[in-house]
Amino acid sequence: VGSGRESDDQARARAKVVAAELVQKAAGLTEDHTLCMVVHYDFICALLDALVLPHTVGPFDRWKSWNTGITVFDLQPPASLQEQPYVALLALNAIPHILAIGSGDLVSGFNIAGLRG
């Protein structure tokens, strides 16, 4: 780690704090609320892990996300502190805004074969 980049462990620790804050806020809501977060690849991976499988360690291999990929999830707080929150993934790495302009060169890092209709 260098050049101002946090380690995977540091990103995971930060994401767990944010996940706990999101769950706490969700528990206090009396109506639906939308929150938009603009984050980098490592952090969205760490946040999803913190919400879904909080004991995950190591590299960010579970989730794949392209630059500007959109991830949408619904978060329901747990019934008790011993339980996990309910997380429904509504969109994971959605890129219709990129595919619509037909420029595959804006997508890199993962194979997009089969994504185009």
Coordinates of C-alpha atoms in Angstrom, one line a residue:
V1 CA 0.0 0.0 0.0
G2 CA 1.3 3.4 -0.8
S3 CA 0.5 6.6 -2.7
G4 CA -2.2 7.5 -0.3
R5 CA -4.2 4.3 -1.0
E6 CA -5.7 2.6 2.0
S7 CA -5.2 -1.1 2.5
D8 CA -8.0 -3.6 2.0
D9 CA -8.3 -4.0 5.7
Q10 CA -8.6 -0.3 6.2
A11 CA -11.2 -0.1 3.5
R12 CA -13.2 -2.9 5.1
A13 CA -13.0 -1.3 8.5
R14 CA -14.2 2.0 7.1
A15 CA -17.0 0.2 5.2
K16 CA -18.2 -1.5 8.4
V17 CA -18.5 1.8 10.1
V18 CA -20.5 3.2 7.2
A19 CA -22.7 0.0 7.1
A20 CA -23.4 0.3 10.8
E21 CA -24.4 4.0 10.3
L22 CA -26.7 3.0 7.4
V23 CA -28.4 0.3 9.4
Q24 CA -28.8 2.7 12.3
K25 CA -30.4 5.3 10.1
A26 CA -32.6 2.8 8.5
A27 CA -33.8 1.6 11.9
G28 CA -34.9 5.2 12.7
L29 CA -36.8 5.9 9.5
T30 CA -40.6 6.2 9.4
E31 CA -40.8 6.3 5.6
D32 CA -38.7 5.3 2.6
H33 CA -35.5 7.2 2.1
T34 CA -33.1 7.3 -0.9
L35 CA -29.4 7.9 -0.4
C36 CA -27.0 8.3 -3.3
M37 CA -23.3 7.5 -2.7
V38 CA -20.6 8.0 -5.2
V39 CA -17.7 5.6 -4.3
H40 CA -14.8 3.8 -5.8
Y41 CA -14.6 0.1 -6.6
D42 CA -12.9 -1.1 -3.4
F43 CA -15.3 0.8 -1.2
I44 CA -18.6 -0.4 -2.8
C45 CA -17.2 -4.0 -2.7
A46 CA -16.3 -3.5 1.0
L47 CA -19.6 -1.9 1.8
L48 CA -21.6 -4.7 0.2
D49 CA -19.5 -7.3 2.0
A50 CA -20.0 -5.4 5.3
L51 CA -23.8 -5.5 4.8
V52 CA -24.1 -9.0 3.4
L53 CA -21.2 -11.1 4.7
P54 CA -19.5 -8.9 7.3
H55 CA -16.8 -11.5 8.2
T56 CA -15.2 -11.3 4.8
V57 CA -11.5 -10.7 4.7
G58 CA -8.9 -10.4 1.9
P59 CA -9.2 -8.9 -1.6
F60 CA -12.3 -7.6 -3.1
D61 CA -13.2 -10.6 -5.3
R62 CA -16.9 -11.1 -4.6
W63 CA -18.4 -8.1 -6.5
K64 CA -17.5 -6.8 -9.9
S65 CA -18.0 -3.2 -10.7
W66 CA -17.1 -1.1 -13.8
N67 CA -16.2 2.5 -13.6
T68 CA -19.6 4.3 -13.3
G69 CA -21.4 1.0 -12.7
I70 CA -24.6 1.6 -10.7
T71 CA -25.4 -0.6 -7.7
V72 CA -28.8 -0.2 -5.9
F73 CA -29.8 -2.0 -2.8
D74 CA -32.7 -1.9 -0.4
L75 CA -31.7 -2.0 3.3
Q76 CA -34.1 -3.2 6.0
P77 CA -32.7 -3.0 9.6
P78 CA -32.5 -6.2 11.6
A79 CA -35.1 -7.1 14.2
S80 CA -32.4 -7.4 16.8
L81 CA -28.7 -6.5 17.2
Q82 CA -27.8 -10.2 16.9
E83 CA -29.2 -10.4 13.4
Q84 CA -28.0 -9.2 10.0
P85 CA -29.9 -6.5 8.2
Y86 CA -31.9 -7.5 5.2
V87 CA -30.2 -6.4 2.0
A88 CA -32.0 -6.7 -1.4
L89 CA -29.7 -6.1 -4.4
L90 CA -31.9 -4.4 -6.9
A91 CA -29.1 -3.6 -9.4
L92 CA -25.5 -4.6 -9.3
N93 CA -23.0 -3.0 -11.6
A94 CA -25.7 -1.8 -14.0
I95 CA -24.2 0.2 -16.9
P96 CA -27.2 0.9 -19.3
H97 CA -25.9 4.5 -19.6
I98 CA -22.7 3.2 -21.1
L99 CA -24.2 0.4 -23.2
A100 CA -26.8 2.9 -24.6
I101 CA -24.1 5.0 -26.3
G102 CA -22.5 1.8 -27.8
S103 CA -19.0 2.6 -26.7
G104 CA -17.5 -0.7 -25.3
D105 CA -14.2 1.0 -24.9
L106 CA -15.6 2.8 -21.8
V107 CA -15.9 -0.6 -20.1
S108 CA -12.8 -2.3 -19.1
G109 CA -11.6 -4.9 -16.6
F110 CA -14.3 -7.5 -17.1
N111 CA -15.7 -9.3 -20.1
I112 CA -18.9 -7.7 -21.4
A113 CA -19.7 -10.4 -24.0
G114 CA -23.3 -11.2 -23.7
L115 CA -24.4 -8.0 -22.1
R116 CA -25.4 -6.4 -25.3
G117 CA -28.8 -7.3 -26.7

